[in-house]
Short mmCIF file of C-alpha atoms and ligand atoms in Angstrom, two decimals:
data_model
loop_
_atom_site.label_atom_id
_atom_site.label_comp_id
_atom_site.label_asym_id
_atom_site.label_seq_id
_atom_site.Cartn_x
_atom_site.Cartn_y
_atom_site.Cartn_z
CA UNK A 1 -24.17 -18.34 -3.70
CA UNK A 2 -21.02 -17.40 -5.64
CA UNK A 3 -20.56 -14.11 -3.81
CA UNK A 4 -21.33 -15.54 -0.37
CA UNK A 5 -18.93 -18.45 -0.91
CA UNK A 6 -16.21 -16.02 -2.04
CA UNK A 7 -16.74 -13.83 1.03
CA UNK A 8 -16.45 -16.90 3.27
CA UNK A 9 -13.35 -18.16 1.45
CA UNK A 10 -11.73 -14.72 1.78
CA UNK A 11 -12.66 -14.44 5.47
CA UNK A 12 -11.00 -17.80 6.17
CA UNK A 13 -7.78 -16.31 4.80
CA UNK A 14 -8.05 -13.16 6.93
CA UNK A 15 -9.49 -10.97 4.16
CA UNK A 16 -12.58 -9.05 5.26
CA UNK A 17 -14.73 -7.51 2.54
CA UNK A 18 -17.27 -4.92 3.65
CA UNK A 19 -19.36 -5.44 0.46
CA UNK A 20 -19.73 -8.27 -2.04
CA UNK A 21 -19.90 -5.91 -5.02
CA UNK A 22 -16.19 -5.08 -4.57
CA UNK A 23 -15.42 -8.57 -5.91
CA UNK A 24 -16.69 -7.43 -9.28
CA UNK A 25 -14.38 -4.39 -9.28
CA UNK A 26 -11.46 -6.56 -8.19
CA UNK A 27 -12.07 -9.02 -11.02
CA UNK A 28 -11.95 -6.18 -13.56
CA UNK A 29 -9.08 -4.24 -11.93
CA UNK A 30 -6.37 -2.90 -14.24
CA UNK A 31 -4.17 -0.95 -11.79
CA UNK A 32 -2.89 -1.67 -8.28
CA UNK A 33 -1.50 1.28 -6.35
CA UNK A 34 0.83 0.51 -3.44
CA UNK A 35 1.89 2.75 -0.59
CA UNK A 36 5.61 2.24 0.16
CA UNK A 37 6.34 2.60 3.87
CA UNK A 38 4.62 -0.13 5.86
CA UNK A 39 3.00 -1.72 2.80
CA UNK A 40 5.78 -2.79 0.43
CA UNK A 41 8.30 -2.38 3.25
CA UNK A 42 7.98 -3.69 6.79
CA UNK A 43 7.55 -0.15 8.13
CA UNK A 44 10.19 -0.77 10.79
CA UNK A 45 13.18 1.27 9.63
CA UNK A 46 16.49 1.30 11.50
CA UNK A 47 19.00 4.09 11.79
CA UNK A 48 22.00 3.06 9.65
CA UNK A 49 24.13 6.24 9.49
CA UNK A 50 24.43 9.39 11.52
CA UNK A 51 26.60 12.08 9.91
CA UNK A 52 27.45 15.05 12.13
CA UNK A 53 27.93 18.19 10.09
CA UNK A 54 28.56 20.74 12.85
CA UNK A 55 30.30 20.79 16.20
CA UNK A 56 27.57 18.84 18.01
CA UNK A 57 28.42 15.28 19.02
CA UNK A 58 26.42 12.18 18.04
CA UNK A 59 25.17 12.08 21.63
CA UNK A 60 23.75 15.62 21.44
CA UNK A 61 22.20 14.97 18.04
CA UNK A 62 20.43 11.82 19.22
CA UNK A 63 19.29 13.60 22.39
CA UNK A 64 17.61 16.41 20.41
CA UNK A 65 16.27 14.09 17.66
CA UNK A 66 14.74 11.59 20.09
CA UNK A 67 13.19 14.39 22.12
CA UNK A 68 11.56 15.84 18.96
CA UNK A 69 10.28 12.41 17.91
CA UNK A 70 9.16 11.31 21.38
CA UNK A 71 5.46 12.10 20.73
CA UNK A 72 5.23 10.99 17.08
CA UNK A 73 3.73 7.73 15.86
CA UNK A 74 5.68 7.76 12.58
CA UNK A 75 7.92 4.70 11.94
CA UNK A 76 10.92 7.04 11.52
CA UNK A 77 10.20 8.59 14.92
CA UNK A 78 10.07 5.16 16.56
CA UNK A 79 13.38 4.20 14.94
CA UNK A 80 15.11 7.33 16.20
CA UNK A 81 13.78 6.93 19.74
CA UNK A 82 14.85 3.26 19.69
CA UNK A 83 18.35 4.24 18.54
CA UNK A 84 18.67 6.81 21.35
CA UNK A 85 17.48 4.27 23.91
CA UNK A 86 19.95 1.69 22.60
CA UNK A 87 22.72 4.25 23.17
CA UNK A 88 21.40 4.75 26.73
CA UNK A 89 20.34 8.32 26.00
CA UNK A 90 17.45 9.45 28.18
CA UNK A 91 14.63 10.81 26.03
CA UNK A 92 13.79 14.29 27.35
CA UNK A 93 10.44 16.00 26.95
CA UNK A 94 10.42 18.84 24.41
CA UNK A 95 9.17 22.28 25.52
CA UNK A 96 6.97 22.55 22.42
CA UNK A 97 6.29 20.36 19.43
CA UNK A 98 4.48 20.41 16.09
CA UNK A 99 4.27 17.53 13.62
CA UNK A 100 4.05 18.40 9.93
CA UNK A 101 2.40 15.37 8.30
CA UNK A 102 4.47 14.17 5.35
CA UNK A 103 7.44 16.42 6.24
CA UNK A 104 8.69 15.94 9.80
CA UNK A 105 8.61 17.60 13.23
CA UNK A 106 9.46 21.02 14.59
CA UNK A 107 9.91 21.99 18.24
CA UNK A 108 11.86 23.54 21.10
CA UNK A 109 14.34 21.40 23.03
CA UNK A 110 16.36 22.91 25.89
CA UNK A 111 15.46 26.43 24.77
CA UNK A 112 16.48 25.98 21.13
CA UNK A 113 14.29 25.74 18.02
CA UNK A 114 14.79 22.61 15.91
CA UNK A 115 13.46 20.98 12.76
CA UNK A 116 13.78 17.32 11.91
CA UNK A 117 12.49 15.86 8.69
CA UNK A 118 12.98 15.27 4.98
CA UNK A 119 15.28 17.55 2.94
CA UNK A 120 12.37 19.48 1.38
CA UNK A 121 11.28 20.46 4.93
CA UNK A 122 14.34 22.79 4.98
CA UNK A 123 15.29 25.89 2.95
CA UNK A 124 16.88 24.81 -0.34
CA UNK A 125 19.90 27.04 0.36
CA UNK A 126 20.67 25.15 3.58
CA UNK A 127 20.57 21.72 1.90
CA UNK A 128 22.65 22.70 -1.14
CA UNK A 129 26.03 21.88 0.42
CA UNK A 130 24.94 18.37 1.44
CA UNK A 131 23.23 17.26 -1.77
CA UNK A 132 25.97 14.71 -2.76
CA UNK A 133 25.84 12.98 0.66
CA UNK A 134 22.02 12.97 0.66
CA UNK A 135 21.75 11.63 -2.91
CA UNK A 136 24.36 8.95 -2.22
CA UNK A 137 22.32 7.57 0.66
CA UNK A 138 18.98 7.94 -1.14
CA UNK A 139 20.15 6.07 -4.23
CA UNK A 140 20.88 3.10 -1.95
CA UNK A 141 17.20 3.09 -0.99
CA UNK A 142 17.75 4.76 2.40
CA UNK A 143 15.41 7.39 3.80
CA UNK A 144 17.37 10.53 4.64
CA UNK A 145 16.23 13.01 7.25
CA UNK A 146 17.99 16.15 8.41
CA UNK A 147 18.28 17.83 11.81
CA UNK A 148 18.80 21.56 11.89
CA UNK A 149 17.53 25.01 12.69
CA UNK A 150 16.84 28.17 10.65
CA UNK A 151 20.55 28.80 10.04
CA UNK A 152 22.25 25.38 9.89
CA UNK A 153 21.85 21.72 9.25
CA UNK A 154 23.77 19.85 11.91
CA UNK A 155 23.17 16.20 11.06
CA UNK A 156 22.09 13.75 8.39
CA UNK A 157 20.33 10.66 9.69
CA UNK A 158 19.88 7.74 7.27
CA UNK A 159 17.34 4.99 7.89
CA UNK A 160 16.87 1.72 6.09
CA UNK A 161 13.52 0.03 5.87
CA UNK A 162 13.48 -3.57 4.63
CA UNK A 163 11.22 -4.78 1.84
CA UNK A 164 8.58 -7.28 2.90
CA UNK A 165 9.70 -10.79 2.03
CA UNK A 166 6.65 -11.39 -0.14
CA UNK A 167 6.72 -7.99 -1.94
CA UNK A 168 8.61 -9.08 -5.05
CA UNK A 169 6.48 -12.24 -5.51
CA UNK A 170 3.30 -10.15 -5.22
CA UNK A 171 4.41 -7.56 -7.79
CA UNK A 172 5.52 -10.29 -10.23
CA UNK A 173 2.29 -12.24 -9.82
CA UNK A 174 0.15 -9.14 -10.36
CA UNK A 175 2.10 -8.21 -13.49
CA UNK A 176 1.64 -11.76 -14.77
CA UNK A 177 -2.09 -11.26 -14.26
CA UNK A 178 -1.87 -8.18 -16.50
CA UNK A 179 -2.11 -5.50 -13.81
CA UNK A 180 -0.16 -2.25 -13.76
CA UNK A 181 1.68 -1.80 -10.42
CA UNK A 182 2.21 1.75 -9.16
CA UNK A 183 3.93 3.05 -6.01
CA UNK A 184 2.91 6.23 -4.16
CA UNK A 185 5.10 7.55 -1.36
CA UNK A 186 5.90 10.62 0.68
CA UNK A 187 9.54 9.59 0.64
CA UNK A 188 12.25 11.19 -1.53
CA UNK A 189 12.51 10.48 -5.29
CA UNK A 190 15.78 8.52 -5.23
CA UNK A 191 14.71 6.34 -2.28
CA UNK A 192 11.39 5.55 -3.97
CA UNK A 193 13.14 4.78 -7.26
CA UNK A 194 15.54 2.38 -5.57
CA UNK A 195 12.63 0.45 -4.04
CA UNK A 196 10.48 0.66 -7.19
CA UNK A 197 13.23 -0.62 -9.46
CA UNK A 198 14.17 -3.44 -7.12
CA UNK A 199 10.58 -4.65 -7.25
CA UNK A 200 10.06 -3.87 -10.95
CA UNK A 201 7.11 -1.53 -10.40
CA UNK A 202 5.74 0.13 -13.50
CA UNK A 203 5.25 3.68 -12.21
CA UNK A 204 6.75 5.56 -9.26
CA UNK A 205 5.31 8.71 -7.70
CA UNK A 206 7.35 10.19 -4.84
CA UNK A 207 7.53 13.19 -2.43
CA UNK A 208 3.74 13.16 -2.06
CA UNK A 209 1.56 14.65 0.66
CA UNK A 210 -1.68 12.79 1.53
CA UNK A 211 -3.66 15.15 -0.75
CA UNK A 212 -1.24 14.50 -3.64
CA UNK A 213 -1.93 10.77 -3.27
CA UNK A 214 -5.67 11.51 -3.70
CA UNK A 215 -5.03 13.65 -6.80
CA UNK A 216 -2.87 10.97 -8.44
CA UNK A 217 -5.53 8.35 -7.78
CA UNK A 218 -8.17 10.59 -9.38
CA UNK A 219 -5.87 11.08 -12.36
CA UNK A 220 -5.30 7.33 -12.71
CA UNK A 221 -9.03 6.69 -12.43
CA UNK A 222 -9.68 9.05 -15.34
CA UNK A 223 -7.63 6.88 -17.69
CA UNK A 224 -8.06 3.44 -16.12
CA UNK A 225 -11.21 1.79 -14.78
CA UNK A 226 -11.18 -0.07 -11.49
CA UNK A 227 -8.13 1.17 -9.60
CA UNK A 228 -7.22 -0.64 -6.37
CA UNK A 229 -5.14 1.01 -3.65
CA UNK A 230 -3.45 -0.77 -0.77
CA UNK A 231 -1.94 1.06 2.21
CA UNK A 232 -1.46 1.07 5.96
CA UNK A 233 -0.85 4.56 7.29
CA UNK A 234 -2.94 7.53 8.37
CA UNK A 235 -1.52 9.38 5.35
CA UNK A 236 -3.10 6.75 3.05
CA UNK A 237 -6.64 7.06 4.46
CA UNK A 238 -7.88 9.77 2.03
CA UNK A 239 -6.44 7.87 -0.96
CA UNK A 240 -8.05 4.60 0.18
CA UNK A 241 -11.40 6.36 0.37
CA UNK A 242 -10.90 7.73 -3.16
CA UNK A 243 -9.89 4.46 -4.86
CA UNK A 244 -12.65 2.27 -6.35
CA UNK A 245 -11.48 -0.37 -3.91
CA UNK A 246 -9.27 0.59 -0.93
CA UNK A 247 -7.47 -2.16 0.97
CA UNK A 248 -5.99 -1.56 4.43
CA UNK A 249 -3.42 -3.69 6.20
CA UNK A 250 -5.28 -4.14 9.46
CA UNK A 251 -2.66 -5.42 11.88
CA UNK A 252 -0.04 -2.69 11.68
CA UNK A 253 -2.53 -0.26 10.16
CA UNK A 254 -4.14 2.80 11.61
CA UNK A 255 -7.80 2.82 12.82
CA UNK A 256 -8.83 5.67 10.54
CA UNK A 257 -7.22 3.88 7.59
CA UNK A 258 -9.21 0.73 8.38
CA UNK A 259 -12.45 2.73 8.58
CA UNK A 260 -11.80 4.30 5.18
CA UNK A 261 -10.97 1.03 3.45
CA UNK A 262 -13.39 -1.34 1.68
CA UNK A 263 -11.32 -4.43 2.44
CA UNK A 264 -9.09 -5.27 5.41
CA UNK A 265 -6.25 -7.81 5.54
CA UNK A 266 -6.24 -8.90 9.16
CA UNK A 267 -2.82 -10.57 9.04
CA UNK A 268 -0.91 -7.96 6.97
CA UNK A 269 0.16 -10.63 4.46
CA UNK A 270 0.61 -9.02 1.02
CA UNK A 271 0.31 -12.44 -0.71
CA UNK A 272 -3.38 -12.26 0.14
CA UNK A 273 -3.74 -9.58 -2.52
CA UNK A 274 -2.85 -12.14 -5.21
CA UNK A 275 -5.21 -14.72 -3.64
CA UNK A 276 -8.01 -12.16 -3.48
CA UNK A 277 -7.66 -11.13 -7.12
CA UNK A 278 -7.57 -14.79 -8.26
CA UNK A 279 -10.67 -15.48 -6.17
CA UNK A 280 -12.51 -12.44 -7.59
CA UNK A 281 -11.71 -13.53 -11.17
CA UNK A 282 -12.81 -17.09 -10.48
CA UNK A 283 -16.01 -15.81 -8.84
CA UNK A 284 -16.78 -13.75 -11.94
CA UNK A 285 -16.40 -16.84 -14.16
CA UNK A 286 -18.62 -18.97 -11.90
CA UNK A 287 -21.29 -16.27 -11.56
CA UNK A 288 -21.37 -15.89 -15.36
CA UNK A 289 -21.66 -19.70 -15.78
CA UNK A 290 -24.55 -19.70 -13.29
CA UNK A 291 -26.37 -16.85 -14.99
CA UNK A 292 -25.94 -18.41 -18.43
CA UNK A 293 -27.14 -21.80 -17.16
CA UNK A 294 -30.19 -20.50 -15.28
CA UNK A 295 -31.32 -18.25 -18.13
CA UNK A 296 -30.93 -21.16 -20.56
CA UNK A 297 -33.03 -23.44 -18.31
CA UNK A 298 -35.78 -20.84 -17.91
CA UNK A 299 -35.92 -20.10 -21.64
CA UNK A 300 -35.97 -23.83 -22.48
CA UNK A 301 -38.80 -24.42 -20.01
CA UNK A 302 -40.77 -21.48 -21.42
CA UNK A 303 -40.43 -22.68 -24.98
CA UNK A 304 -41.19 -26.31 -24.07
CA UNK A 305 -44.22 -25.19 -22.11
CA UNK A 306 -45.57 -23.32 -25.11
CA UNK A 307 -44.98 -26.06 -27.66
CA UNK A 308 -45.40 -29.25 -25.62
CA UNK A 309 -47.26 -28.41 -22.41
CA UNK A 310 -44.89 -29.70 -19.65
CA UNK A 311 -46.59 -31.19 -16.58
CA UNK A 312 -46.25 -29.25 -13.30
CA UNK A 313 -44.10 -31.89 -11.49
CA UNK A 314 -41.60 -31.96 -14.36
CA UNK A 315 -41.56 -28.19 -14.50
CA UNK A 316 -40.74 -28.07 -10.78
CA UNK A 317 -38.06 -30.75 -11.12
CA UNK A 318 -36.29 -28.90 -13.92
CA UNK A 319 -36.57 -25.48 -12.31
CA UNK A 320 -35.63 -26.41 -8.74
CA UNK A 321 -33.02 -28.87 -10.01
CA UNK A 322 -31.30 -26.13 -11.98
CA UNK A 323 -31.39 -23.89 -8.89
CA UNK A 324 -29.64 -26.61 -6.91
CA UNK A 325 -26.96 -26.94 -9.59
CA UNK A 326 -26.42 -23.17 -9.52
CA UNK A 327 -25.99 -23.28 -5.74
CA UNK A 328 -23.61 -26.24 -5.91
CA UNK A 329 -21.55 -24.56 -8.63
CA UNK A 330 -21.35 -21.38 -6.47
CA UNK A 331 -20.28 -23.41 -3.45
CA UNK A 332 -17.17 -24.55 -5.37
CA UNK A 333 -15.75 -21.12 -4.50
CA UNK A 334 -15.67 -22.09 -0.81
CA UNK A 335 -12.70 -24.39 -1.43
CA UNK A 336 -11.06 -22.43 -4.26
CA UNK A 337 -7.27 -21.92 -3.95
CA UNK A 338 -5.22 -19.51 -6.05
CA UNK A 339 -2.80 -21.42 -8.27
CA UNK A 340 -0.11 -18.70 -8.66
CA UNK A 341 3.36 -20.20 -8.14
CA UNK A 342 6.03 -18.42 -6.10
CA UNK A 343 8.57 -18.52 -8.95
CA UNK A 344 12.03 -16.86 -8.67
CA UNK A 345 12.45 -13.28 -9.91
CA UNK A 346 13.12 -12.64 -13.61
CA UNK A 347 14.82 -9.54 -15.09
CA UNK A 348 13.30 -6.18 -14.30
CA UNK A 349 11.05 -4.52 -16.83
CA UNK A 350 10.68 -0.87 -17.76
CA UNK A 351 9.98 1.49 -14.88
CA UNK A 352 8.36 4.87 -15.45
CA UNK A 353 9.51 7.44 -12.91
CA UNK A 354 7.00 10.10 -11.81
CA UNK A 355 5.06 9.40 -15.00
CA UNK A 356 7.93 10.93 -16.94
CA UNK A 357 11.15 9.31 -18.11
CA UNK A 358 11.36 5.58 -18.79
CA UNK A 359 14.32 3.68 -17.34
P1 ADP B 1 4.97 7.41 3.27
O1 ADP B 1 4.06 7.94 2.20
O2 ADP B 1 6.21 6.81 2.64
O3 ADP B 1 4.27 6.43 4.18
P2 ADP B 1 4.93 9.88 5.00
O4 ADP B 1 3.96 10.70 4.19
O5 ADP B 1 4.48 9.45 6.33
O6 ADP B 1 5.55 8.66 4.13
O7 ADP B 1 6.24 10.75 5.20
C1 ADP B 1 6.96 11.25 4.10
C2 ADP B 1 8.35 11.64 4.52
O8 ADP B 1 8.27 12.73 5.46
C3 ADP B 1 9.12 10.55 5.24
O9 ADP B 1 9.80 9.72 4.33
C4 ADP B 1 10.08 11.38 6.08
O10 ADP B 1 11.20 11.76 5.32
C5 ADP B 1 9.29 12.62 6.43
N1 ADP B 1 8.63 12.50 7.76
C6 ADP B 1 7.31 12.40 8.02
N2 ADP B 1 7.07 12.34 9.34
C7 ADP B 1 8.29 12.37 9.95
C8 ADP B 1 8.73 12.34 11.31
N3 ADP B 1 7.90 12.23 12.34
N4 ADP B 1 10.06 12.40 11.53
C9 ADP B 1 10.94 12.50 10.50
N5 ADP B 1 10.59 12.54 9.22
C10 ADP B 1 9.28 12.48 8.93
MG1 MG B 2 2.59 3.73 4.81
#
């Protein structure tokens, strides 16, 4: 009754659990791993700066960039296409195109080869000259991508994603509940650190490919039991399948991600993570109460039967009566509400960057 009531309570809030046993893992969880883009942030970045480094005009840069991104589903791609459209630039079809998951896109536009993506997608030598500009933007929490070819980098495009309104409340509440909050992202180190520090996350892992996310989860699971991961994108799917409990944001999330997850949040509300963990902990308490109570009743009946010979009707009354009480106690979970208060932010605590230095 406790598990069924919890599943019904969760479902009413838009939390779908594929199996009741995950409640047990959630109640014992020690670590929550967050994806950044689309999970802690809204996943709808906007182009904030466009620095031209060569002789090409902003118009030409946006024309090439939007053409390269025209087929991609990535939030950055959508932001660049939207920017081009806002500037009334017609998005042209590229002659060829290849998307490098976790890095960027490469293709031919109007007979020329181009690359568009994060700094590590380019030769180190090419980026060297622009490191101060890139680091400046990244330390403000912006995602920096470059446009260039084999010989030159011709533009720096900065995008700003906004944090979800509820993100800082969720991280604070989870820390109050004694959980370690970790961020995993494919984004650059400085950008990830800016977001991680603003939210007060305990550990930050950046510049990760989907397979790196899986390896870090395995590493975390070696030292900590019951690791939960929450994410939205295709690049999170392998990590969600690896975590003891994987949670997918279902609304903005990808189909494959949803299939690989154990739990789905149908309304993409991060606060539901706090509610779910409270519910799982409460369910554990109630299930333990029920087990303790029913075992006590059975043992008492056994002993009484041996020493005093209880009549059958009384035996039935005690046994079935205790079953009813167990059911009623379990049903309390149907109306359970998490009591965490949305208090204002306090000072940030220590943040460990890439499992190394403490800041
Ligand atoms: P996250 O883990 O933050 O969800 P991804 O793994 O999808 O991020 O991407 C990591 C980084 O790779 C992005 O921050 C971006 O710099 C770059 N990138 C990936 N896909 C694209 C794309 N289509 N266009 C430009 N940059 C991209
Ligand atoms: Mg994501």
